[in-house]
Amino acid sequence: MSEFRTGLGYDKHPLVPGNQLVLGGISIDYFKSLAGHSDGDVLLHALVDALLGGAALGDIGTFFPDTDPRWGGIASQFFLEEAVHKLKAKKFEIVFIDGIILAEKPKLAPYFPRMKEKIAEIARISLDRISIKAKTGEKMDSVGQENAMASFVAATLRLD
Ligand code: MG
């Protein structure tokens, strides 16, 4: 009988002046960037933590510590690719991914289809197994004040 598990991931990065906003593995035309050791992609970082968490394999920092110069400026899709490999090696199948991006601006809904395609491609799952939503910070806190973006992701895994 299959066993189902749910992993939860969360991440938050500061927004700084720049033009390198990467979310969900895609580049978004915007006048700010997410600062971080890697590209700061909060959605992919939260997703990696959800996947690793569901498999009880630790978290993104376990495998890709931000003190390691190898991961400086790296595209976060590499972390997702590695997490997918680790799950596969442990016989976990990704059943469903549900993510929220917390961002005051810009409007992100137009980018969801491309984010889903990117994640589907890397995770090797169909598009109907991926949900992405966005919420603002209602002008409150660091998200609402446009100083940060954050993300929560829940991932359901099946172990046969
Ligand atoms: Mg991060």
mmCIF file of C-alpha atoms and ligand atoms in Angstrom:
data_model
loop_
_atom_site.group_PDB
_atom_site.id
_atom_site.type_symbol
_atom_site.label_atom_id
_atom_site.label_comp_id
_atom_site.label_asym_id
_atom_site.label_seq_id
_atom_site.Cartn_x
_atom_site.Cartn_y
_atom_site.Cartn_z
ATOM 1 C CA MET A 1 0.000 0.000 0.000
ATOM 2 C CA SER A 2 1.232 3.481 -0.818
ATOM 3 C CA GLU A 3 2.251 5.838 1.917
ATOM 4 C CA PHE A 4 1.553 9.547 1.492
ATOM 5 C CA ARG A 5 3.547 12.319 3.097
ATOM 6 C CA THR A 6 3.288 16.093 3.081
ATOM 7 C CA GLY A 7 6.312 18.351 3.244
ATOM 8 C CA LEU A 8 6.166 22.051 4.077
ATOM 9 C CA GLY A 9 8.661 24.646 2.906
ATOM 10 C CA TYR A 10 9.076 28.340 3.615
ATOM 11 C CA ASP A 11 11.546 30.972 2.482
ATOM 12 C CA LYS A 12 11.983 34.738 2.476
ATOM 13 C CA HIS A 13 14.524 37.016 0.817
ATOM 14 C CA PRO A 14 15.047 40.785 0.794
ATOM 15 C CA LEU A 15 14.168 42.842 -2.276
ATOM 16 C CA VAL A 16 16.942 45.148 -3.429
ATOM 17 C CA PRO A 17 17.413 47.478 -6.397
ATOM 18 C CA GLY A 18 18.276 45.492 -9.514
ATOM 19 C CA ASN A 19 16.784 43.855 -12.581
ATOM 20 C CA GLN A 20 17.346 40.152 -11.887
ATOM 21 C CA LEU A 21 14.065 39.043 -10.333
ATOM 22 C CA VAL A 22 13.854 35.259 -10.581
ATOM 23 C CA LEU A 23 10.752 33.482 -9.273
ATOM 24 C CA GLY A 24 9.651 29.947 -9.962
ATOM 25 C CA GLY A 25 12.701 29.443 -12.143
ATOM 26 C CA ILE A 26 11.807 32.213 -14.595
ATOM 27 C CA SER A 27 13.077 35.768 -15.040
ATOM 28 C CA ILE A 28 10.579 38.525 -14.414
ATOM 29 C CA ASP A 29 10.968 42.020 -15.765
ATOM 30 C CA TYR A 30 11.028 44.213 -12.652
ATOM 31 C CA PHE A 31 13.116 46.973 -11.131
ATOM 32 C CA LYS A 32 14.077 45.003 -8.026
ATOM 33 C CA SER A 33 15.874 41.719 -7.400
ATOM 34 C CA LEU A 34 15.764 39.187 -4.585
ATOM 35 C CA ALA A 35 19.055 39.251 -2.715
ATOM 36 C CA GLY A 36 20.582 35.964 -1.667
ATOM 37 C CA HIS A 37 23.622 33.766 -1.956
ATOM 38 C CA SER A 38 21.995 32.112 -5.000
ATOM 39 C CA ASP A 39 19.480 33.862 -7.272
ATOM 40 C CA GLY A 40 17.143 34.291 -4.275
ATOM 41 C CA ASP A 41 14.240 32.425 -5.872
ATOM 42 C CA VAL A 42 11.965 32.110 -2.816
ATOM 43 C CA LEU A 43 9.430 29.856 -4.561
ATOM 44 C CA LEU A 44 12.003 27.270 -5.650
ATOM 45 C CA HIS A 45 13.754 27.415 -2.266
ATOM 46 C CA ALA A 46 10.474 26.786 -0.431
ATOM 47 C CA LEU A 47 9.646 24.032 -2.917
ATOM 48 C CA VAL A 48 13.001 22.323 -2.349
ATOM 49 C CA ASP A 49 12.428 22.472 1.414
ATOM 50 C CA ALA A 50 8.921 21.030 0.992
ATOM 51 C CA LEU A 51 10.236 18.150 -1.114
ATOM 52 C CA LEU A 52 13.175 17.396 1.169
ATOM 53 C CA GLY A 53 10.920 17.791 4.224
ATOM 54 C CA GLY A 54 8.329 15.353 2.908
ATOM 55 C CA ALA A 55 11.065 12.790 2.450
ATOM 56 C CA ALA A 56 12.617 13.677 5.841
ATOM 57 C CA LEU A 57 15.927 14.373 4.108
ATOM 58 C CA GLY A 58 16.669 17.686 5.809
ATOM 59 C CA ASP A 59 16.485 21.046 4.092
ATOM 60 C CA ILE A 60 18.118 23.132 1.398
ATOM 61 C CA GLY A 61 20.854 24.287 3.785
ATOM 62 C CA THR A 62 21.764 20.672 4.538
ATOM 63 C CA PHE A 63 22.880 20.131 0.954
ATOM 64 C CA PHE A 64 23.592 23.629 -0.328
ATOM 65 C CA PRO A 65 24.884 25.757 2.587
ATOM 66 C CA ASP A 66 25.068 29.466 1.811
ATOM 67 C CA THR A 67 28.590 29.469 3.244
ATOM 68 C CA ASP A 68 29.754 27.352 0.279
ATOM 69 C CA PRO A 69 31.107 29.510 -2.561
ATOM 70 C CA ARG A 70 30.023 26.841 -5.090
ATOM 71 C CA TRP A 71 26.387 27.966 -4.692
ATOM 72 C CA GLY A 72 27.093 31.692 -5.032
ATOM 73 C CA GLY A 73 24.865 33.212 -7.717
ATOM 74 C CA ILE A 74 23.719 29.781 -8.869
ATOM 75 C CA ALA A 75 20.324 29.313 -10.547
ATOM 76 C CA SER A 76 18.015 27.736 -7.972
ATOM 77 C CA GLN A 77 16.652 25.285 -10.508
ATOM 78 C CA PHE A 78 19.852 23.355 -9.864
ATOM 79 C CA PHE A 79 18.742 22.881 -6.223
ATOM 80 C CA LEU A 80 15.359 21.632 -7.447
ATOM 81 C CA GLU A 81 16.983 19.234 -9.904
ATOM 82 C CA GLU A 82 19.135 17.824 -7.103
ATOM 83 C CA ALA A 83 16.172 17.498 -4.712
ATOM 84 C CA VAL A 84 14.179 15.660 -7.385
ATOM 85 C CA HIS A 85 17.094 13.249 -7.853
ATOM 86 C CA LYS A 86 17.317 12.658 -4.100
ATOM 87 C CA LEU A 87 13.599 11.882 -3.890
ATOM 88 C CA LYS A 88 13.755 9.558 -6.844
ATOM 89 C CA ALA A 89 16.654 7.683 -5.272
ATOM 90 C CA LYS A 90 14.462 7.128 -2.190
ATOM 91 C CA LYS A 91 11.515 5.998 -4.368
ATOM 92 C CA PHE A 92 9.345 9.040 -3.633
ATOM 93 C CA GLU A 93 6.919 10.239 -6.293
ATOM 94 C CA ILE A 94 5.748 13.859 -6.337
ATOM 95 C CA VAL A 95 1.948 13.769 -6.246
ATOM 96 C CA PHE A 96 1.115 17.439 -5.835
ATOM 97 C CA ILE A 97 2.758 20.804 -5.237
ATOM 98 C CA ASP A 98 0.844 23.803 -3.882
ATOM 99 C CA GLY A 99 2.732 27.067 -3.499
ATOM 100 C CA ILE A 100 2.063 30.623 -2.395
ATOM 101 C CA ILE A 101 4.269 33.584 -3.241
ATOM 102 C CA LEU A 102 3.968 36.529 -0.882
ATOM 103 C CA ALA A 103 4.720 39.696 -2.858
ATOM 104 C CA GLU A 104 3.198 43.158 -2.866
ATOM 105 C CA LYS A 105 4.225 43.868 -6.473
ATOM 106 C CA PRO A 106 4.381 43.064 -9.342
ATOM 107 C CA LYS A 107 1.213 41.166 -10.257
ATOM 108 C CA LEU A 108 2.454 37.604 -10.602
ATOM 109 C CA ALA A 109 -0.557 35.724 -11.989
ATOM 110 C CA PRO A 110 0.485 36.298 -15.636
ATOM 111 C CA TYR A 111 3.739 34.449 -14.870
ATOM 112 C CA PHE A 112 2.166 31.378 -13.256
ATOM 113 C CA PRO A 113 1.849 29.349 -16.492
ATOM 114 C CA ARG A 114 5.567 29.692 -17.246
ATOM 115 C CA MET A 115 6.537 28.956 -13.624
ATOM 116 C CA LYS A 116 4.388 25.820 -13.691
ATOM 117 C CA GLU A 117 5.934 24.702 -16.976
ATOM 118 C CA LYS A 118 9.410 25.203 -15.564
ATOM 119 C CA ILE A 119 8.680 23.295 -12.357
ATOM 120 C CA ALA A 120 6.855 20.526 -14.259
ATOM 121 C CA GLU A 121 9.844 20.126 -16.554
ATOM 122 C CA ILE A 122 12.394 19.925 -13.737
ATOM 123 C CA ALA A 123 10.264 17.777 -11.413
ATOM 124 C CA ARG A 124 9.092 15.631 -14.344
ATOM 125 C CA ILE A 125 5.437 15.819 -13.380
ATOM 126 C CA SER A 126 2.366 16.999 -15.278
ATOM 127 C CA LEU A 127 1.111 20.577 -15.066
ATOM 128 C CA ASP A 128 -2.088 19.537 -13.298
ATOM 129 C CA ARG A 129 0.004 18.493 -10.297
ATOM 130 C CA ILE A 130 1.188 22.050 -9.685
ATOM 131 C CA SER A 131 -0.655 24.971 -8.104
ATOM 132 C CA ILE A 132 0.829 28.438 -7.633
ATOM 133 C CA LYS A 133 -0.910 31.355 -5.959
ATOM 134 C CA ALA A 134 0.112 34.839 -4.839
ATOM 135 C CA LYS A 135 -0.809 37.017 -1.896
ATOM 136 C CA THR A 136 0.157 40.573 -1.049
ATOM 137 C CA GLY A 137 1.171 41.766 2.401
ATOM 138 C CA GLU A 138 -1.698 44.301 2.413
ATOM 139 C CA LYS A 139 0.943 47.070 2.625
ATOM 140 C CA MET A 140 2.010 45.752 6.069
ATOM 141 C CA ASP A 141 5.299 44.147 7.162
ATOM 142 C CA SER A 142 8.380 43.666 4.966
ATOM 143 C CA VAL A 143 6.412 42.023 2.151
ATOM 144 C CA GLY A 144 3.727 44.694 2.183
ATOM 145 C CA GLN A 145 6.366 47.427 2.311
ATOM 146 C CA GLU A 146 7.989 45.907 -0.809
ATOM 147 C CA ASN A 147 11.211 45.099 1.037
ATOM 148 C CA ALA A 148 10.920 41.315 0.728
ATOM 149 C CA MET A 149 9.200 38.393 -0.933
ATOM 150 C CA ALA A 150 8.402 35.105 0.746
ATOM 151 C CA SER A 151 6.913 31.764 -0.175
ATOM 152 C CA PHE A 152 5.185 28.775 1.385
ATOM 153 C CA VAL A 153 4.969 25.451 -0.438
ATOM 154 C CA ALA A 154 3.280 22.195 0.503
ATOM 155 C CA ALA A 155 4.333 19.085 -1.399
ATOM 156 C CA THR A 156 2.531 15.758 -1.274
ATOM 157 C CA LEU A 157 4.715 12.735 -1.891
ATOM 158 C CA ARG A 158 3.892 9.083 -2.409
ATOM 159 C CA LEU A 159 6.145 6.281 -1.291
ATOM 160 C CA ASP A 160 5.277 2.926 -2.826
HETATM 161 MG MG MG B 1 16.487 30.991 0.187
#
